[in-house]
Short mmCIF file of C-alpha atoms in Angstrom, two decimals:
data_model
loop_
_atom_site.label_atom_id
_atom_site.label_comp_id
_atom_site.label_asym_id
_atom_site.label_seq_id
_atom_site.Cartn_x
_atom_site.Cartn_y
_atom_site.Cartn_z
CA MET A 1 -18.02 136.71 53.07
CA ILE A 2 -15.69 134.59 50.97
CA ASP A 3 -12.82 132.14 51.40
CA LEU A 4 -9.54 132.71 49.56
CA ASN A 5 -7.75 129.50 48.53
CA ALA A 6 -4.52 128.76 46.68
CA ASP A 7 -2.65 125.66 45.50
CA LEU A 8 0.39 125.13 47.71
CA GLY A 9 3.13 122.57 48.26
CA GLU A 10 3.60 122.24 44.53
CA GLY A 11 7.22 121.24 44.63
CA PHE A 12 9.23 118.04 44.63
CA GLY A 13 12.64 117.46 46.13
CA ARG A 14 14.77 120.55 45.46
CA TRP A 15 12.24 121.99 43.00
CA ARG A 16 9.66 124.49 44.29
CA LEU A 17 6.93 126.10 42.24
CA THR A 18 4.86 127.96 44.83
CA ASP A 19 5.92 130.53 47.45
CA ASP A 20 4.20 128.71 50.28
CA GLU A 21 5.51 130.87 53.12
CA GLN A 22 4.23 134.12 51.64
CA LEU A 23 0.94 132.78 50.31
CA LEU A 24 0.10 131.33 53.72
CA SER A 25 0.15 134.88 55.09
CA VAL A 26 -2.64 135.84 52.70
CA VAL A 27 -4.99 132.93 51.98
CA THR A 28 -7.50 131.35 54.36
CA SER A 29 -7.41 127.86 52.83
CA ALA A 30 -4.46 125.92 51.38
CA ASN A 31 -4.95 123.25 48.72
CA VAL A 32 -1.93 121.08 49.46
CA ALA A 33 -0.50 118.80 46.76
CA CYS A 34 -0.48 115.22 48.04
CA GLY A 35 2.34 113.71 45.98
CA PHE A 36 0.55 112.58 42.82
CA HIS A 37 0.91 115.73 40.68
CA ALA A 38 3.42 117.50 42.95
CA GLY A 39 4.52 117.46 46.56
CA ASP A 40 6.55 115.07 48.64
CA PRO A 41 6.54 114.11 52.35
CA VAL A 42 8.94 116.86 53.42
CA THR A 43 7.02 119.53 51.49
CA MET A 44 3.64 118.30 52.76
CA ARG A 45 4.84 118.35 56.35
CA ARG A 46 6.35 121.82 56.03
CA VAL A 47 3.21 123.32 54.51
CA CYS A 48 0.99 121.70 57.15
CA ASP A 49 3.19 123.06 59.94
CA ARG A 50 3.14 126.59 58.52
CA ALA A 51 -0.58 126.49 57.77
CA ALA A 52 -1.37 125.36 61.31
CA GLU A 53 0.77 128.16 62.75
CA ARG A 54 -1.18 130.75 60.76
CA GLY A 55 -4.65 129.27 61.26
CA VAL A 56 -5.02 128.46 57.55
CA ARG A 57 -7.29 125.51 56.76
CA ILE A 58 -5.62 122.54 55.07
CA GLY A 59 -7.23 120.92 52.03
CA ALA A 60 -6.10 117.78 50.21
CA GLN A 61 -5.57 118.59 46.54
CA VAL A 62 -5.96 115.17 44.98
CA SER A 63 -5.11 114.34 41.39
CA TYR A 64 -4.41 111.67 38.86
CA ARG A 65 -1.06 109.92 39.34
CA ASP A 66 0.81 112.17 36.90
CA LEU A 67 3.92 113.69 38.44
CA ALA A 68 5.60 114.20 35.05
CA GLY A 69 2.59 116.02 33.61
CA PHE A 70 1.75 118.02 36.76
CA GLY A 71 -1.65 116.33 36.83
CA ARG A 72 -2.82 118.20 33.77
CA ARG A 73 -2.88 115.30 31.28
CA ALA A 74 -6.11 113.46 30.52
CA MET A 75 -6.09 109.94 31.97
CA ASP A 76 -8.54 107.05 32.17
CA VAL A 77 -8.33 105.44 35.59
CA PRO A 78 -10.68 102.62 36.66
CA PRO A 79 -13.15 103.91 39.28
CA ASP A 80 -12.08 101.53 42.06
CA GLU A 81 -8.44 102.44 41.48
CA LEU A 82 -9.18 106.16 41.45
CA ALA A 83 -11.22 105.93 44.65
CA ALA A 84 -8.37 104.15 46.41
CA GLU A 85 -5.83 106.70 45.15
CA VAL A 86 -7.97 109.63 46.31
CA ALA A 87 -8.30 108.08 49.79
CA TYR A 88 -4.55 107.36 49.82
CA GLN A 89 -3.69 110.99 49.08
CA ILE A 90 -6.04 112.31 51.75
CA GLY A 91 -4.65 109.87 54.29
CA ALA A 92 -1.05 110.84 53.54
CA LEU A 93 -1.78 114.53 54.09
CA GLU A 94 -3.83 113.80 57.21
CA VAL A 95 -0.77 112.32 58.92
CA PHE A 96 1.12 115.59 58.59
CA ALA A 97 -1.91 117.75 59.39
CA ARG A 98 -2.48 115.87 62.65
CA ALA A 99 1.22 116.09 63.51
CA ALA A 100 0.87 119.86 63.14
CA GLY A 101 -2.05 119.90 65.56
CA THR A 102 -4.83 120.23 63.01
CA ARG A 103 -6.42 118.06 60.31
CA VAL A 104 -7.44 117.94 56.68
CA SER A 105 -10.52 120.16 56.41
CA TYR A 106 -11.66 119.59 52.81
CA VAL A 107 -10.80 117.98 49.47
CA LYS A 108 -10.31 119.59 46.06
CA PRO A 109 -9.38 117.79 42.82
CA HIS A 110 -6.54 119.21 40.74
CA GLY A 111 -5.95 119.81 37.05
CA ALA A 112 -7.28 117.24 34.61
CA LEU A 113 -9.21 115.48 37.36
CA TYR A 114 -10.90 118.74 38.40
CA ASN A 115 -12.10 119.36 34.85
CA ARG A 116 -13.05 115.73 34.24
CA VAL A 117 -15.40 115.51 37.22
CA VAL A 118 -17.39 118.52 36.05
CA HIS A 119 -19.25 116.24 33.60
CA ASP A 120 -17.98 112.67 34.03
CA GLU A 121 -20.34 110.85 36.40
CA GLU A 122 -18.14 107.78 36.79
CA GLN A 123 -14.94 109.65 37.64
CA ALA A 124 -16.82 112.08 39.91
CA GLY A 125 -18.38 109.13 41.71
CA ALA A 126 -14.95 107.57 42.18
CA VAL A 127 -13.62 110.77 43.76
CA ILE A 128 -16.57 110.90 46.16
CA ALA A 129 -16.09 107.23 47.00
CA GLY A 130 -12.47 107.98 47.84
CA VAL A 131 -13.43 110.91 50.04
CA LEU A 132 -15.98 108.79 51.91
CA LEU A 133 -13.38 106.06 52.38
CA ALA A 134 -11.05 108.59 54.04
CA ASP A 135 -13.58 110.63 56.02
CA LYS A 136 -17.36 110.65 55.73
CA GLY A 137 -17.65 114.31 56.71
CA LEU A 138 -15.08 116.09 54.53
CA PRO A 139 -16.34 119.06 52.47
CA VAL A 140 -15.64 118.88 48.72
CA LEU A 141 -14.55 121.98 46.81
CA GLY A 142 -15.43 122.19 43.13
CA LEU A 143 -17.01 123.99 40.20
CA PRO A 144 -20.63 125.15 40.70
CA GLY A 145 -23.06 122.86 38.88
CA SER A 146 -20.51 120.07 38.49
CA ARG A 147 -21.35 116.39 38.82
CA LEU A 148 -18.76 116.28 41.58
CA LEU A 149 -20.68 118.67 43.82
CA GLU A 150 -24.01 117.08 42.95
CA LEU A 151 -22.73 113.65 43.96
CA ALA A 152 -21.09 115.09 47.08
CA GLU A 153 -24.43 116.50 48.22
CA GLY A 154 -26.12 113.20 47.42
CA ALA A 155 -23.59 111.41 49.61
CA GLY A 156 -24.16 113.79 52.52
CA LEU A 157 -20.86 115.65 52.11
CA PRO A 158 -20.74 119.46 52.29
CA ALA A 159 -20.44 120.73 48.69
CA VAL A 160 -18.53 124.02 48.42
CA PRO A 161 -18.70 125.90 45.10
CA GLU A 162 -15.67 127.94 44.06
CA ALA A 163 -14.79 130.54 41.44
CA PHE A 164 -11.48 131.40 39.81
CA ALA A 165 -10.00 134.87 39.85
CA ASP A 166 -7.50 134.26 37.06
CA ARG A 167 -9.22 131.78 34.74
CA ALA A 168 -11.55 132.54 31.85
CA TYR A 169 -14.99 130.92 31.64
CA THR A 170 -16.90 129.45 28.72
CA GLU A 171 -20.52 130.41 28.11
CA GLU A 172 -21.45 127.14 29.87
CA ALA A 173 -19.71 128.43 33.04
CA THR A 174 -16.88 125.90 32.78
CA LEU A 175 -13.20 126.79 32.66
CA VAL A 176 -11.70 127.57 29.27
CA PRO A 177 -9.10 124.84 28.56
CA ARG A 178 -5.56 126.02 29.28
CA GLY A 179 -4.47 125.36 25.71
CA ARG A 180 -6.89 127.93 24.29
CA GLU A 181 -6.01 131.58 23.84
CA GLY A 182 -7.37 133.71 26.65
CA ALA A 183 -7.72 130.83 29.12
CA LEU A 184 -5.67 132.70 31.71
CA VAL A 185 -6.47 136.25 32.81
CA THR A 186 -3.02 137.83 33.00
CA ASP A 187 -3.81 141.51 33.70
CA PRO A 188 -3.46 141.89 37.51
CA GLU A 189 -5.99 144.71 37.74
CA ALA A 190 -8.52 142.69 35.76
CA VAL A 191 -8.02 139.74 38.11
CA VAL A 192 -8.53 141.94 41.17
CA ALA A 193 -11.64 143.60 39.71
CA ARG A 194 -13.13 140.22 38.73
CA SER A 195 -12.53 138.94 42.25
CA VAL A 196 -14.46 141.78 43.86
CA THR A 197 -17.32 141.50 41.37
CA LEU A 198 -17.55 137.73 41.90
CA ALA A 199 -17.60 138.10 45.68
CA ARG A 200 -20.09 140.96 45.77
CA THR A 201 -22.46 140.12 42.92
CA GLY A 202 -21.84 136.49 41.95
CA VAL A 203 -21.42 137.53 38.32
CA VAL A 204 -18.44 137.17 35.96
CA ALA A 205 -18.13 137.69 32.22
CA SER A 206 -17.36 134.70 30.01
CA LEU A 207 -14.50 134.82 27.52
CA SER A 208 -16.99 136.02 24.91
CA GLY A 209 -18.40 138.67 27.24
CA THR A 210 -21.61 136.95 28.32
CA PRO A 211 -22.50 137.62 32.00
CA LEU A 212 -22.51 134.40 34.03
CA ALA A 213 -24.02 133.77 37.46
CA ILE A 214 -21.34 132.03 39.55
CA ARG A 215 -22.41 131.21 43.10
CA ALA A 216 -19.17 130.70 44.98
CA ARG A 217 -18.19 130.35 48.63
CA SER A 218 -14.46 130.23 47.85
CA LEU A 219 -12.21 132.08 45.42
CA CYS A 220 -9.08 130.42 43.99
CA VAL A 221 -5.83 132.19 43.15
CA HIS A 222 -3.31 129.91 41.44
CA GLY A 223 -0.07 129.70 43.41
CA ASP A 224 2.01 128.96 40.30
CA THR A 225 0.98 132.18 38.54
CA PRO A 226 3.87 134.67 38.15
CA GLY A 227 3.53 137.29 40.89
CA ALA A 228 0.99 135.14 42.74
CA VAL A 229 1.83 136.48 46.21
CA ASP A 230 1.44 140.14 45.27
CA LEU A 231 -1.72 139.35 43.32
CA ALA A 232 -3.25 137.44 46.24
CA ARG A 233 -2.47 140.34 48.59
CA ARG A 234 -4.06 142.84 46.24
CA ILE A 235 -7.16 140.68 45.90
CA ARG A 236 -7.56 140.32 49.66
CA GLU A 237 -6.97 144.00 50.30
CA ARG A 238 -9.50 145.05 47.65
CA LEU A 239 -12.06 142.53 48.87
CA GLU A 240 -11.81 143.77 52.44
CA ALA A 241 -11.84 147.42 51.33
CA SER A 242 -15.08 146.73 49.44
CA GLY A 243 -16.75 145.29 52.54
CA VAL A 244 -16.23 141.58 51.85
CA ARG A 245 -15.13 139.53 54.87
CA VAL A 246 -12.40 137.05 53.94
CA GLU A 247 -12.51 133.88 56.02
CA ALA A 248 -12.31 130.12 55.63
CA PHE A 249 -15.49 128.24 54.70
CA VAL A 250 -14.76 125.61 57.40
#
């Protein structure tokens, strides 16, 4: 059994990056941009409405305040400020989720913040403080073995480990930085095969070929990848054909 999540609502004004309508017919959880790296009120409301109609769980994808850099630039934000900004983003999305007849079901950091909280205790602690400020029971989605998930468990929050279908891993089981060659797995068949192997065995090869044990309850497919909708469909179909039940973790 595994959850299939994707980053959605990554647009702003007239600009749209993700095919939200189509992806919502495939995934079981939607990581919705909350306005700091992408997203705006109209987009957030639309995605929440469509997700609620399809029974897809809504997650707050929180990030550094970096609209120009799509949340992928390294930033140093004071912990109290970051905690407040995380809570602010969750609260903004919660308004639209409740209006759609549902609620925010989990939190997942985005981009530079996601990678930072793998090892940075202070920034990870600030994210958890922000989650607790918004809702003391929200699950936190993150990289297995990260400081973020360790601190989430310590704070009594459900910690949900995830894997990536289309990202390469280092030998330390972290994500290969996007600027490095081979960071993205671009062969669709390779992405599909990796997804099935991850779900069934919990093993994936690092960029150098070393087998890694990745215990994951959710599998991420990036919504801004070219051909993301078709790729997500193929992943879900192959997972189900191989005997893996695809359903939300909450």
